Coordinates of C-alpha atoms in Angstrom, one line a residue:
X1 CA 70.6 -22.1 32.5
X2 CA 72.3 -21.0 29.4
X3 CA 72.7 -17.3 29.4
X4 CA 71.2 -16.9 26.7
X5 CA 68.1 -16.9 29.0
X6 CA 69.4 -15.9 31.5
X7 CA 69.6 -12.2 29.6
X8 CA 66.5 -12.5 28.1
X9 CA 64.2 -12.9 31.5
X10 CA 66.9 -10.3 32.9
X11 CA 65.5 -7.4 30.3
X12 CA 61.8 -8.3 30.6
X13 CA 62.3 -7.4 34.2
X14 CA 64.2 -4.5 34.0
X15 CA 61.4 -3.1 31.1
X16 CA 58.6 -3.2 33.6
X17 CA 60.7 -2.3 36.7
X18 CA 61.6 1.0 34.8
X19 CA 58.9 1.3 32.4
X20 CA 55.9 3.9 33.1
X21 CA 53.4 2.6 35.9
X22 CA 50.4 1.9 33.2
X23 CA 52.3 -0.8 31.5
X24 CA 52.0 -2.8 34.9
X25 CA 48.1 -2.2 34.8
X26 CA 46.8 -5.6 33.7
X27 CA 50.5 -7.7 35.9
X28 CA 49.1 -8.1 38.8
X29 CA 48.0 -11.0 40.2
X30 CA 45.6 -8.8 43.1
X31 CA 45.6 -5.9 44.5
X32 CA 48.3 -4.7 45.9
X33 CA 48.2 -3.4 49.9
X34 CA 48.4 0.2 50.1
X35 CA 47.7 2.7 53.1
X36 CA 45.2 5.6 52.7
X37 CA 47.0 9.0 52.5
X38 CA 45.4 10.8 55.4
X39 CA 42.3 13.7 54.5
X40 CA 44.2 15.9 57.3
X41 CA 48.2 16.7 58.2
X42 CA 50.1 18.8 61.1
X43 CA 53.2 19.0 59.7
X44 CA 55.7 18.7 63.0
X45 CA 58.4 21.5 64.6
X46 CA 61.5 21.7 63.1
X47 CA 63.4 20.9 67.1
X48 CA 60.3 17.7 66.4
X49 CA 61.8 17.1 64.0
X50 CA 65.5 17.3 64.5
X51 CA 64.8 15.0 67.3
X52 CA 63.6 11.8 65.8
X53 CA 65.3 9.1 65.6
X54 CA 64.0 6.2 62.0
X55 CA 62.0 4.4 63.4
X56 CA 59.7 7.9 65.0
X57 CA 60.0 10.1 61.7
X58 CA 58.5 6.7 59.6
X59 CA 55.9 7.0 62.0
X60 CA 54.6 9.7 62.7
X61 CA 56.6 11.9 60.5
X62 CA 57.1 11.1 56.9
X63 CA 53.4 10.1 56.8
X64 CA 52.6 13.8 57.2
X65 CA 55.2 15.4 55.4
X66 CA 54.3 13.2 51.9
X67 CA 50.6 14.5 52.8
X68 CA 51.3 18.2 52.9
X69 CA 53.5 17.9 50.0
X70 CA 51.3 15.8 47.7
X71 CA 49.7 19.0 48.9
X72 CA 51.6 21.1 47.7
X73 CA 51.8 22.5 51.0
X74 CA 54.5 25.7 50.9
X75 CA 54.7 25.4 54.6
X76 CA 55.8 21.6 53.7
X77 CA 59.4 23.4 51.9
X78 CA 61.9 23.6 55.9
X79 CA 60.3 20.7 57.3
X80 CA 61.6 17.8 54.6
X81 CA 64.9 19.6 54.5
X82 CA 65.7 19.4 58.0
X83 CA 64.5 15.8 57.0
X84 CA 67.2 15.4 53.9
X85 CA 69.7 17.2 56.2
X86 CA 70.3 13.7 58.4
X87 CA 69.8 10.5 57.4
X88 CA 66.9 8.9 59.1
X89 CA 65.2 11.9 57.8
X90 CA 66.5 10.7 53.9
X91 CA 65.8 7.1 55.5
X92 CA 61.7 7.6 56.4
X93 CA 61.2 10.5 54.4
X94 CA 61.7 7.6 51.3
X95 CA 60.3 4.8 52.6
X96 CA 57.1 6.9 52.4
X97 CA 57.6 8.5 49.3
X98 CA 59.2 5.8 47.0
X99 CA 56.0 2.9 48.1
X100 CA 53.5 4.7 49.3
X101 CA 50.8 3.9 46.2
X102 CA 48.7 6.6 47.4
X103 CA 51.2 9.1 46.4
X104 CA 50.7 10.2 43.2
X105 CA 53.6 12.6 42.8
X106 CA 56.5 10.3 43.2
X107 CA 54.9 9.0 39.8
X108 CA 55.1 12.4 38.2
X109 CA 58.3 13.0 36.2
X110 CA 58.6 16.8 37.8
X111 CA 60.2 16.3 41.0
X112 CA 57.6 19.4 43.2
X113 CA 59.9 21.8 43.8
X114 CA 60.1 21.6 47.5
X115 CA 61.6 18.1 47.5
X116 CA 63.9 19.7 44.7
X117 CA 64.7 22.4 46.7
X118 CA 64.9 19.8 49.9
X119 CA 68.0 16.9 47.8
X120 CA 69.8 20.8 47.1
X121 CA 70.3 21.4 50.5
X122 CA 71.1 18.3 51.8
X123 CA 74.1 16.8 52.5
X124 CA 75.2 15.0 48.9
X125 CA 77.3 12.1 49.6
X126 CA 74.7 10.7 52.6
X127 CA 72.1 11.9 49.5
X128 CA 73.4 10.5 47.1
X129 CA 74.5 6.7 48.4
X130 CA 70.9 6.4 50.1
X131 CA 69.1 7.4 46.5
X132 CA 71.4 4.8 44.7
X133 CA 71.1 2.0 46.8
X134 CA 67.7 2.9 46.7
X135 CA 67.4 1.7 43.3
X136 CA 69.6 -0.7 43.8
X137 CA 68.2 -2.9 45.9
X138 CA 64.6 -2.6 45.4
X139 CA 65.7 -3.5 42.0
X140 CA 67.2 -7.1 43.5
X141 CA 64.0 -7.2 45.6
X142 CA 62.0 -7.6 42.8
X143 CA 64.2 -10.3 41.5
X144 CA 64.0 -12.0 44.3
X145 CA 59.6 -11.8 44.3
X146 CA 59.1 -13.2 40.4
X147 CA 61.4 -16.1 41.3
X148 CA 58.3 -16.5 43.7
X149 CA 56.0 -16.0 41.7
X150 CA 54.3 -13.4 45.3
X151 CA 52.8 -10.8 41.7
X152 CA 52.6 -8.2 43.9
X153 CA 55.5 -8.0 46.1
X154 CA 57.4 -7.8 43.3
X155 CA 55.0 -4.6 41.4
X156 CA 54.8 -2.9 44.9
X157 CA 59.7 -3.7 44.1
X158 CA 59.1 -2.6 40.7
X159 CA 56.9 0.9 42.0
X160 CA 59.0 1.5 44.1
X161 CA 62.1 1.2 41.6
X162 CA 60.6 3.8 39.4
X163 CA 59.5 5.8 42.2
X164 CA 63.4 6.1 43.0
X165 CA 64.9 6.7 39.3
X166 CA 62.1 8.7 38.4
X167 CA 63.7 11.4 41.7
X168 CA 67.9 10.3 40.3
X169 CA 66.5 11.3 37.0
X170 CA 65.8 14.7 37.2
X171 CA 68.7 15.8 40.0
X172 CA 71.6 14.8 38.6
X173 CA 72.6 14.6 42.2
X174 CA 76.7 13.8 40.7
X175 CA 77.5 12.1 43.5
X176 CA 75.2 9.9 42.4
X177 CA 76.3 9.4 38.9
X178 CA 79.7 8.1 40.2
X179 CA 78.4 5.7 43.0
X180 CA 76.5 4.8 39.7
X181 CA 79.2 3.9 37.1
X182 CA 80.8 2.1 40.3
X183 CA 77.8 0.4 41.1
X184 CA 77.5 -0.7 37.9
X185 CA 81.6 -2.1 37.2
X186 CA 80.3 -4.2 40.1
X187 CA 78.1 -6.3 39.3
X188 CA 80.1 -6.8 35.6
X189 CA 82.8 -7.7 37.7
X190 CA 84.7 -4.5 35.9
X191 CA 87.8 -3.2 36.6
X192 CA 87.1 -0.3 39.5
X193 CA 86.3 3.3 37.0
X194 CA 89.8 5.9 37.3
X195 CA 89.0 8.0 40.4
X196 CA 86.8 5.9 42.2
X197 CA 88.0 3.4 43.6
X198 CA 86.5 3.8 47.5
X199 CA 83.5 3.7 46.2
X200 CA 83.8 0.5 44.0
X201 CA 85.0 -1.5 47.0
X202 CA 81.8 0.8 49.1
X203 CA 79.2 -0.9 47.0
X204 CA 81.4 -4.5 46.2
X205 CA 82.0 -5.6 50.2
X206 CA 77.6 -3.6 50.1
X207 CA 76.6 -5.8 47.1
X208 CA 78.4 -9.0 48.3
X209 CA 77.0 -8.0 52.4
X210 CA 73.6 -8.8 50.7
X211 CA 74.7 -11.4 48.5
X212 CA 73.4 -10.8 45.6
X213 CA 73.3 -13.4 43.7
X214 CA 74.3 -13.4 39.3
X215 CA 70.8 -12.9 38.5
X216 CA 70.3 -9.8 40.7
X217 CA 73.4 -8.0 39.8
X218 CA 72.5 -9.1 35.7
X219 CA 68.9 -7.1 37.1
X220 CA 71.4 -4.8 38.2
X221 CA 73.1 -3.8 35.9
X222 CA 71.1 -3.0 33.0
X223 CA 68.4 -0.4 35.6
X224 CA 72.2 1.2 36.2
X225 CA 72.9 1.2 33.2
X226 CA 69.7 2.5 31.8
X227 CA 70.0 5.3 33.8
X228 CA 73.7 6.1 33.3
X229 CA 72.5 5.3 28.8
X230 CA 75.2 2.5 28.0

C-alpha cells in the first residue's frame, strides 16, 4: 500500500478509537455481546482480595467491585484500593472496568472518586505500565479486527481504548507519561528520549514480542500522540 493510503486509513481508525462513544452508534454491523450488570453484589473482604490470583479476581471479585462502583457505594473504596496494590488485582479490575459494555461509569469524563483515590495509593510504576498496555494493545487489536472485517470485535476493542485513554487522561501519572513518550519513540522508530532508555528498551521488546506490524505501530503512534498532544 502507498504510504499516504496507509496513513489515511490509520488516521480514520484512530479517530474511531478515541472519539466519544456516541459517534459510533451506527457503525457496528451487529450488537456487541454485553454482560448483564448484576442487580445485587457482595463486596469481598480485604483478605479475600489480598489472596486472590488473577483468575479468581476476574471471576469473583472484579464484577462485584465494578457493580459497587457503578452504584456509588462508598464501601467499595478500600476494596478497590486493595485490588490495585497488586498486578493481578489491577489487571482483573481493568479487564472488567474497561470492557463491560453495561457499565456507564467508564464512559464518563470524570473518574469515580473511589477509583481516583485507589489509583493514587497504588504502586505507580506497576499501575502506569499496565494502563499504557491497556491503551496500546486494544489499539493494535482493533486494527487486526478491522482487517478481518469483524465490526463487532473491532468496536469492542475501540471501547476499551476509549475508556483506557479516559483513565490515563484523568490521572496524568508521571510514570505513565514517561512510558507514553517511550512507546511513541519506539513505534515511530525514533531514538530513545533522554533519560528513558530503559523504558524504551522495555517497550521495544514488548512491541516486538507481540509482532506489531507497521500499520499497527502507526495506529498506536496516533493514539499515543493524541494523549500526549503531539
